[in-house]
Amino acid sequence: MKKKSIYIVINIFLTFLASCSTSSNGIQILKELSNPVANDAMAVTLNSFNASWQPVEGINEYRLDVSSASSFSTFIEGYENTIVKDLQKTISNLKSNTSYYYRVRAYLDGRISSNSNTIKVTTDTESLPETALKLEATNFFVGIAVNPIRIGNTKYNEIYQREFNSITAENAMKMRSILKGIDSNGSLIYDWSQSDAIVDYAEANDMNIHGHALIWHRSIPDDLQNFNGTDEEFRALIETYITDVVSRYKGKVDSWDVVNEAIADNSTSTTFRQTLFLERMGEDYIKKCFQYARNADADVKLFYNDYNMTFDQDKQQAVFNVIDDLILDNVIDGVGYQMHINSDFPPKSSIQSATELITQRGLLVHFSELDVRTNQNNSFSQFTDTMALRQKIKVKEVVSVYNDIPNAYKYALTIWGLKDDDSWIIPEYGNMDWPLLFDNQFMKKEAYHGFVEALNN
Ligand code: XIL
C-alpha cells in the first residue's frame, strides 16, 4: 500500500508537470526550451543582411551569434551571444562578397536552448559600373589581335565588339598567309581568304584596321625563300607583293606595319637583322618597302614595328637611325612598340622615355602587341593573386604612359590576344603563362581593371 501511494504521488506530480509546463502568464518554466528555427537571410546587400527566426512559444528573448566561420570559432564583433528581444536583427558593416553564418538560441530566466539551425548568407558582390576598354579610352583605339577562326565564335565575338575598336590580324595578313607561292611565269599566287575575313569583320563592326605586317623575316613563304631569280627580280616581286596587298585594302586598312623587326637585338648603331630581304635588296630595303606601300596608298598610315624598344638602347639607336631616314623621305607615319613585356620589367620610366623618342619626332605611337608575362622563369604552375596584382600594376603603367602621350601622337594600344590560353607566349617560350587581360573562362582579370583604372586616375 505504501509503495502504491508513493507511485500515485509521483504520477500526480508528473501529471502536474505536464499540465503546468505553461503557466498562466504564458512563460515556459518547466519544459526544456525548444530551439528556435532560423529563417533564410533577407534584404542582403553589399554590407548587411537581415537575420530572422520563427518564434518559440512564450519566449521573447533570443541570443544571436554571427560568424564568418561555419564552425563559429570566431564571431563578428558585437554578435556573440547577443541579446535580441525581437524575431529579427539587421547585421551591418559587413564586407561585400563574403559568407557569414548565423544561429540563435531561445533564452528564459537564465536558461538557454540549444542552437537553431545555421544559416549561411553571402553579401553581394560589388559590381563596378559596366564599362568597356574602348569607351574608357577616349583618345585612342584599343586594339585586339584576332584570328579569323575566332570571329565566328559567339563568346569571342561579343567581347571583341564590346571592348575593342581596332583590329590587328594576329597572322592572317602576314606574307605566309597571303602569298601562297610563285607560279612558273613568276607571278605571285595569292590566297585572300584569311585576310579578307579579318577586313570584312572589322568593316562590318566599324573597327579600325591595322595591317600587320607586310615584311617580316619570320613569315616568308618557301617559294620566296628559295627564289632563284636575280636580286632585281626578287626586288620586283616584293614591290608587286606590297603593291597588290596595300591596293587591295586601300581605303579599308587604316595603317600598315610595313617592316617588322628589321633591327638585330643588342645591335650597335648600324646592325640590321640578317634577313633574306637585307641579303637580296640591300640596306635600303626598308626604305624601298615603305615607298612601295606609300605609292599604293597615299593615305594609309605606315608604321615601323619592333620589340624590346623600351629598354634596349642600342636597338633604339639603330631603329631610330633607320626611322630618321624614313622621316627624311616622308614615308613613315608612326612607330610600333610591340610591348611583349614582363610584369617586373621594363620600368615605367623607361617605357615613358622610349615613347618620347617617337613623339619628339612627331610620329604616331602604336603600342602594338601588348602582353605581360608573369612566369618568365617558369617558377609557377598557377596564376596567384600576387602575380595577378603585379601584372595589373604593369598594365596600368603601360596604359598610363600611353594615355599621357599628347593626343596628336596617339594611335592605338593593341592587346596581343584575348584570353590567356590563346597567347602565343605559351608555345613560343614553352612554359605556362597568363599574359592577357581575360582568363581562360573569358573573365576580366585584374590586368583588365588595371587598364581601366589607368584611364580614370
Ligand atoms: C606571333 C603570333 O602571335 C603567333 O601566332 C605566330 O605563330 C608567330 O607570330 N612579334 C610580331 C607578331 O610582330 O607578329 C608575332 O605574332 C609575335 C611577335
Coordinates of N, CA, C and O and ligand atoms in Angstrom, one line a residue, residues 170-171 174 212 216 218 260-261 305 338 340 369 416 424, ligand 1:
E170 N 46.3 38.6 -86.2 CA 47.5 38.0 -85.5 C 48.4 37.4 -86.5 O 49.7 37.5 -86.4
N171 N 47.9 36.7 -87.5 CA 48.7 36.1 -88.5 C 48.2 36.3 -89.9 O 48.9 36.1 -90.9
K174 N 49.9 38.4 -92.6 CA 51.3 38.2 -92.9 C 51.6 37.5 -94.2 O 50.6 36.9 -94.8
H212 N 49.1 44.1 -90.5 CA 50.3 43.5 -89.9 C 50.6 42.2 -90.5 O 49.8 41.3 -90.5
W216 N 58.2 40.6 -92.9 CA 58.7 40.1 -91.6 C 59.5 38.9 -91.9 O 59.1 38.0 -92.6
R218 N 60.1 36.4 -90.2 CA 59.5 35.1 -89.7 C 58.3 34.7 -90.5 O 57.6 33.7 -90.1
N260 N 58.7 44.8 -90.1 CA 58.6 44.4 -88.8 C 59.9 43.7 -88.3 O 60.5 42.9 -89.0
E261 N 60.5 44.2 -87.2 CA 61.7 43.6 -86.6 C 62.9 43.5 -87.5 O 63.5 42.5 -87.6
N305 N 57.7 48.6 -86.9 CA 57.3 47.9 -85.7 C 58.4 47.1 -85.2 O 59.1 46.4 -86.0
Q338 N 56.2 46.9 -79.7 CA 55.4 45.7 -79.6 C 54.8 45.5 -78.1 O 53.7 45.1 -77.9
H340 N 55.8 43.3 -75.8 CA 55.8 42.0 -75.1 C 56.8 42.1 -73.9 O 58.0 42.1 -74.0
E369 N 51.5 45.3 -79.5 CA 51.3 43.8 -79.2 C 51.4 43.5 -77.7 O 52.1 42.7 -77.3
W416 N 47.7 41.6 -77.5 CA 48.1 40.5 -78.4 C 47.3 39.3 -78.1 O 47.9 38.2 -77.7
W424 N 50.3 33.5 -77.7 CA 51.5 33.0 -78.4 C 52.6 32.7 -77.5 O 53.5 32.0 -77.8
Ligands
XIL1 C1 53.1 35.7 -83.5 C2 51.7 35.1 -83.4 O1 51.1 35.5 -82.3 C3 51.8 33.6 -83.5 O2 50.5 33.0 -83.5 C4 52.7 33.1 -84.6 O3 52.8 31.8 -84.6 C5 54.0 33.8 -84.6 O4 53.8 35.2 -84.6 N1 56.0 39.8 -83.0 C6 55.1 40.0 -84.0 C7 54.0 39.2 -84.1 O5 55.3 41.0 -84.7 O6 53.6 39.0 -85.5 C8 54.2 37.8 -83.6 O7 53.0 37.1 -83.6 C9 54.7 37.9 -82.2 C10 56.0 38.6 -82.1

